[in-house]
Coordinates of C-alpha atoms in Angstrom, one line a residue:
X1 CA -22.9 15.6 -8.4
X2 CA -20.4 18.6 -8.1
X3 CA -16.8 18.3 -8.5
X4 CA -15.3 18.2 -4.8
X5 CA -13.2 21.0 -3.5
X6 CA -9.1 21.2 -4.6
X7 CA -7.3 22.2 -2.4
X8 CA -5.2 25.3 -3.2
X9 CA -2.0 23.5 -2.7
X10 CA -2.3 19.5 -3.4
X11 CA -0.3 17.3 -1.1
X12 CA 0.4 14.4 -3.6
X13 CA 1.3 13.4 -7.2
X14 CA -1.7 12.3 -9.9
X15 CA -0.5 9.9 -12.2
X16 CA -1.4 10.7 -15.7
X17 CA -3.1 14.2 -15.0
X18 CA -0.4 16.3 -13.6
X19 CA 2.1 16.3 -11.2
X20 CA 2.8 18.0 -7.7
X21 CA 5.9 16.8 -5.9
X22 CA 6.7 18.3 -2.6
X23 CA 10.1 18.7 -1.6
X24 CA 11.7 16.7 0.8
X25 CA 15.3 15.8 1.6
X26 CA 17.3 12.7 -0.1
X27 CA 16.3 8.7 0.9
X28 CA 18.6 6.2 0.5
X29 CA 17.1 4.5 -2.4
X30 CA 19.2 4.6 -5.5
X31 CA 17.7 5.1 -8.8
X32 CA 18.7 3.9 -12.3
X33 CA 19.0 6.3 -15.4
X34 CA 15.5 6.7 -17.3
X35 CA 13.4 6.6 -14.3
X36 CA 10.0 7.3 -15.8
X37 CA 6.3 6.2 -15.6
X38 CA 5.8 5.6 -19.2
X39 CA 8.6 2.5 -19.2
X40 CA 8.0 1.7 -15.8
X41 CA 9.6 2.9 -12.9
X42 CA 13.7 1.9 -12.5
X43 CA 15.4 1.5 -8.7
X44 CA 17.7 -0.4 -7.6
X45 CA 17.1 -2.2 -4.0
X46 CA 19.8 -4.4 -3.7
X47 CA 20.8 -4.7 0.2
X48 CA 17.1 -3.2 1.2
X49 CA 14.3 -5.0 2.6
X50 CA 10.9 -4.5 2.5
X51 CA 7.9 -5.7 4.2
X52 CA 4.3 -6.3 2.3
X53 CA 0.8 -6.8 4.0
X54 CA -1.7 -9.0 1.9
X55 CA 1.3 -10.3 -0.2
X56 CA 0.0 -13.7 -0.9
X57 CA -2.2 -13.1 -3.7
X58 CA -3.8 -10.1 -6.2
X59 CA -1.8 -6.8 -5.8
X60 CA 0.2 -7.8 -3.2
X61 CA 1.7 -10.5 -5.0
X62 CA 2.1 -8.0 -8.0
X63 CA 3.7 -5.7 -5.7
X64 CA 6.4 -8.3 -4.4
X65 CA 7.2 -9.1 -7.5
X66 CA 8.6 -5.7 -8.9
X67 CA 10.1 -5.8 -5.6
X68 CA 11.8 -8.4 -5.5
X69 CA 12.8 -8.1 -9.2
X70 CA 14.5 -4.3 -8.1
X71 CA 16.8 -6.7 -5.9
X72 CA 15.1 -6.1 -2.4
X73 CA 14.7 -9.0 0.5
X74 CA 10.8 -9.4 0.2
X75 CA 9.0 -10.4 3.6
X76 CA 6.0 -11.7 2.3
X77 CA 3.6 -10.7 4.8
X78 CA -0.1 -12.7 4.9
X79 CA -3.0 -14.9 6.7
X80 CA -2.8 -17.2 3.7
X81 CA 0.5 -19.6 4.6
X82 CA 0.2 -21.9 1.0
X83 CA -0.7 -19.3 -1.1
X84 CA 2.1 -17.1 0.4
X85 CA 4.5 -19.8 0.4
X86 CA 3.6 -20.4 -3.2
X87 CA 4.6 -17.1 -4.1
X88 CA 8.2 -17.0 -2.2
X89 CA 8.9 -20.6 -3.8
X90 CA 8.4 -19.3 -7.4
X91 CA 10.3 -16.0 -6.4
X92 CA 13.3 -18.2 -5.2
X93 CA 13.6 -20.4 -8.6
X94 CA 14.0 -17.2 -10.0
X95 CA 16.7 -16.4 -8.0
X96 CA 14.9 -13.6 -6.4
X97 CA 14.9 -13.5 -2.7
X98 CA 11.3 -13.5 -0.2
X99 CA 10.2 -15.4 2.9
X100 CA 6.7 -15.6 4.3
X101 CA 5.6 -14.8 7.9
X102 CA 2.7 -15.1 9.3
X103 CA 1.0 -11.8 10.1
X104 CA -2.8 -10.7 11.1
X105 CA -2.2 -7.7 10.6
X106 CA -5.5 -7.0 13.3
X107 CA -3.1 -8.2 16.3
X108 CA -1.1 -5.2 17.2
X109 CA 1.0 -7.7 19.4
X110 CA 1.6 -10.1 16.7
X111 CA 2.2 -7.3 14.3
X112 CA 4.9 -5.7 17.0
X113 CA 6.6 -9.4 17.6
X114 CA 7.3 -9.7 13.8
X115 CA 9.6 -6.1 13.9
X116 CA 10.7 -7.3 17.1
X117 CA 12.1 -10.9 15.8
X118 CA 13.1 -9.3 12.6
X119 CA 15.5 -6.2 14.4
X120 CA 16.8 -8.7 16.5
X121 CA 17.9 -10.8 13.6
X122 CA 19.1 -8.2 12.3
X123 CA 17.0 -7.2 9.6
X124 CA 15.5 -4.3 9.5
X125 CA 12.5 -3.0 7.2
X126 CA 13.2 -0.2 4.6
X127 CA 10.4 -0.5 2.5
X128 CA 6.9 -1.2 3.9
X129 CA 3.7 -1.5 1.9
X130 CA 0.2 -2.0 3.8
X131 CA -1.6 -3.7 1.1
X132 CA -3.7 -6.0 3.0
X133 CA -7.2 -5.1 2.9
X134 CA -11.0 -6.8 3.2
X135 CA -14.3 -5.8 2.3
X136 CA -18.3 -6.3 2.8
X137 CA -19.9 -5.2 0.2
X138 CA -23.9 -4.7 1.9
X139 CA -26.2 -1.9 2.2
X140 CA -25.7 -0.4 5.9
X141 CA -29.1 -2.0 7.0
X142 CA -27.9 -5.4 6.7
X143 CA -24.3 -4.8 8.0
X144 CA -23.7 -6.8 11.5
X145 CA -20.9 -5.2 14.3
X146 CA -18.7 -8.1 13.6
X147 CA -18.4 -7.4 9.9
X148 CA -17.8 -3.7 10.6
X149 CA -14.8 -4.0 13.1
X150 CA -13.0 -7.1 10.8
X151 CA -13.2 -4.2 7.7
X152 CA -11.9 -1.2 10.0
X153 CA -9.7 -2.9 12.2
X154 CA -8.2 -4.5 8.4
X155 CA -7.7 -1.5 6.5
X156 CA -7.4 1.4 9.0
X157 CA -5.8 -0.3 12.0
X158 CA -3.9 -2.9 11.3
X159 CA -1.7 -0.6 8.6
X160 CA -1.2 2.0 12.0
X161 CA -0.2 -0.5 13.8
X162 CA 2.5 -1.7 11.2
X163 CA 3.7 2.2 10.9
X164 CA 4.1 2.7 14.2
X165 CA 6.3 0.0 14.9
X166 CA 7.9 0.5 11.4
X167 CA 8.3 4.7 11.6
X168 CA 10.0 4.7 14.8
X169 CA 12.7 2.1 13.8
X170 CA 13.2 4.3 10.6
X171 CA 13.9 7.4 12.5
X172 CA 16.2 5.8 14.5
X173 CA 18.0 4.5 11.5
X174 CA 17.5 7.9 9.8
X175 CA 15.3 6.6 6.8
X176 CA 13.1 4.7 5.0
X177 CA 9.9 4.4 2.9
X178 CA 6.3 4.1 3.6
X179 CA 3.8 3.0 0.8
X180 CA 0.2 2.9 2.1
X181 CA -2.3 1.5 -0.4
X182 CA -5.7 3.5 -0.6
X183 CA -8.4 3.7 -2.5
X184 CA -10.9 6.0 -4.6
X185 CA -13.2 5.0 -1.8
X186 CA -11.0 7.6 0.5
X187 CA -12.3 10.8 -1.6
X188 CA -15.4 9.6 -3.5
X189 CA -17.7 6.7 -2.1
X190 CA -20.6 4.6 -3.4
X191 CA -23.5 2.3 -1.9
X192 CA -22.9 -0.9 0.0
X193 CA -18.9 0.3 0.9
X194 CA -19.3 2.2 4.3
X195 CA -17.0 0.4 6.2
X196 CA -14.6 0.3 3.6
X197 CA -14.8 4.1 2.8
X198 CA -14.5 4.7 6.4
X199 CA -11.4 2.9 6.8
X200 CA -9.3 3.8 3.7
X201 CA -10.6 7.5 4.2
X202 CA -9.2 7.2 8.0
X203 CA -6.0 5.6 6.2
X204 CA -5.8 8.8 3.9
X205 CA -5.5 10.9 6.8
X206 CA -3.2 9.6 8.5
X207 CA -0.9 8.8 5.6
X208 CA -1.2 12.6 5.2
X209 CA -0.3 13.2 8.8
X210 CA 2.5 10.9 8.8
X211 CA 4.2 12.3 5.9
X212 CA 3.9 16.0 7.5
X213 CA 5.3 14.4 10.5
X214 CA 8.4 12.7 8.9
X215 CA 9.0 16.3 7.2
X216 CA 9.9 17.5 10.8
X217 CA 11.6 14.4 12.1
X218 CA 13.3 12.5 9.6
X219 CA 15.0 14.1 6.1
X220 CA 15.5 10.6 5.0
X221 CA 12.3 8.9 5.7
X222 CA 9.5 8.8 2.6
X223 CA 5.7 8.1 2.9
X224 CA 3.5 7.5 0.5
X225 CA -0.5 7.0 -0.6
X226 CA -1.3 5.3 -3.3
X227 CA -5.0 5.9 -4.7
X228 CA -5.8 2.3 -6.6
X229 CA -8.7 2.3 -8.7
X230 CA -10.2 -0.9 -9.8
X231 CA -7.9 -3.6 -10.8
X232 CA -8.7 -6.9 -12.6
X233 CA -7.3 -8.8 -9.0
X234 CA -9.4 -11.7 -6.8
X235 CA -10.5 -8.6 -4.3
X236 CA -12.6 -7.9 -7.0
X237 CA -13.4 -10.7 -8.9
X238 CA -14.4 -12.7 -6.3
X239 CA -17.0 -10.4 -5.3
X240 CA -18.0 -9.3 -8.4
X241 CA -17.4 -12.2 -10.7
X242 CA -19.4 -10.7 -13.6
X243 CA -17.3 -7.9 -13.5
X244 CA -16.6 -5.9 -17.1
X245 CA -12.6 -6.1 -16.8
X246 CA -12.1 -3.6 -19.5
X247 CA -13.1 -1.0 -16.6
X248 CA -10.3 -2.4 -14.5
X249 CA -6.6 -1.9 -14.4
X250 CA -4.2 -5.3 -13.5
X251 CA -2.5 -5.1 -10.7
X252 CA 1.4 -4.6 -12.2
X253 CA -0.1 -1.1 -12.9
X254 CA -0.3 0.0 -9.5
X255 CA 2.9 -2.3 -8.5
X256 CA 4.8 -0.4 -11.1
X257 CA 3.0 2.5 -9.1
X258 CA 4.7 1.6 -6.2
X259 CA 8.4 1.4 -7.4
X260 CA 7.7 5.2 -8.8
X261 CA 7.5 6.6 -5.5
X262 CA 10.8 4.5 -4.2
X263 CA 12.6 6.0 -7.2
X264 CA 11.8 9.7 -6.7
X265 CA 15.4 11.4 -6.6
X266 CA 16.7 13.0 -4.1
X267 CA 15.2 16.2 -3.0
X268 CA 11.8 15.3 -4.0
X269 CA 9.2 13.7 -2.0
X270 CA 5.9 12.0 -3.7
X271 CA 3.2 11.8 -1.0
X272 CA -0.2 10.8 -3.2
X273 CA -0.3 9.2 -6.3
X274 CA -3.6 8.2 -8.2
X275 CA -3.9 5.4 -11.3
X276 CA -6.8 4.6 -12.0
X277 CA -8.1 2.6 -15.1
X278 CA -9.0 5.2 -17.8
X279 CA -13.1 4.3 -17.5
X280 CA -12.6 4.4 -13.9
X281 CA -16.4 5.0 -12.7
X282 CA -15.3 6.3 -9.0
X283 CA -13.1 9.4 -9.5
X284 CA -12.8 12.4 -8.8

């Protein structure tokens, strides 16, 4: 298969292969000294809070860990109450500070009566991370309507729902960070992953428009895509339990991923990053 098309100008940041940063204004997020991918990524989010989709288990957990652990008020975002609850109880014996809501993120009512509650109590979102994300792994043939619409309306919809209620209240504030998860599914695909590609390619493109966008309208507002290859994580395992997990990455990987593009200083914008396991099969 040929090597796809580059683009003559990149709009992102590949981890581990080279790095294109466009410029943007400062965010608000403070960094520490020795900010760097090889040690893991240092900033400090004491007095910020951040919102995470699919945050009960797998990556999302991983992800609201390092938050938490930078200093940030986690809302732990999820379908899955015990599991979720789980994760904010061990959290808070660590002194660290998350709650769980409930959240499909497939309701667009429900997802805009979460910001709602959470503005009126006076707490808004700084940081959001659309993590949450399902998959049917069948050949196209065998594929029903219903299985279709649950995997789009998952990963492509129900993260535009949560930034458009979250962008607007961040350019009324005058900043904030958007981290949407994607996948090597958006620029290279495979068999039995249609409705999957479909919706994280969808998510791509619009991550890509919604960074351009917050170029015009907001100098302290970041967004971000985060290209995930596969990581040792029940998404996959549970599908694929005779998996080789020395082709996948764990999850802090990509967490640690995550609290690189919060700590970009100012004048610097990172709107793509790719990690991916070394032997990862799906990219370029």
């Amino acid at each position: 298969m040929a090597r796809p098309e580059v683009p003559e100008r990149p709009l992102g940041v590949t981890v581990g292969s080279g790095a294109v940063a466009d410029s943007e204004p400062p965010t608000s997020v403070r960094t520490k000294e020795g900010t760097g991918m090889g040690g893991g990524a240092q900033v400090d989010l004491h007095g910020k809070q951040a919102l995470v989709t699919g945050a009960a288990r797998g990556l999302g957990a991983a992800i609201t860990r390092k938050l938490a652990g930078a200093g940030a008020s986690v809302v732990v975002a999820d379908v899955r109450k015990d599991l979720a609850q789980e994760l904010c109880d061990e959290l808070g014996r660590d002194g660290l500070d998350a709650r769980f809501v409930e959240m499909d993120v497939r309701d667009a009512a429900a997802v805009a009566a979460v910001f709602r509650d959470l503005e009126e109590a006076g707490e808004a979102v700084d940081i959001l991370v659309n993590n949450a994300a399902v998959d049917v792994s069948k050949p196209i043939e065998h594929l029903t309507a219903t299985e279709v619409t649950r995997v789009v309306e998952t990963n492509l919809l129900g993260p535009m729902y949560l930034c458009l209620e979250s962008y607007r209240r961040m350019i009324a504030r005058g900043g904030g960070h958007i981290v949407n998860i994607l996948s090597t599914a958006a620029n290279r695909t495979w068999t039995e992953a249609g409705p999957y590609a479909a919706g994280k390619s969808g998510l791509r493109a619009f991550t890509h428009t919604l960074f351009k966008e917050a170029q015009r309208d907001c100098v302290g507002i970041g967004v971000t895509g985060i290209i995930a290859g596969g990581m040792e994580t029940p998404f996959i395992m549970e599908r694929f339990p005779d998996a080789d997990v020395s082709m996948l990455q764990s999850p802090d990987i990509v967490a640690d991923t995550v609290l690189y593009a919060l700590s970009v200083p100012a004048g610097s914008a990172v709107s793509e990053l790719v990690v991916v396991p070394r032997k990862e099969p799906s990219w370029p």
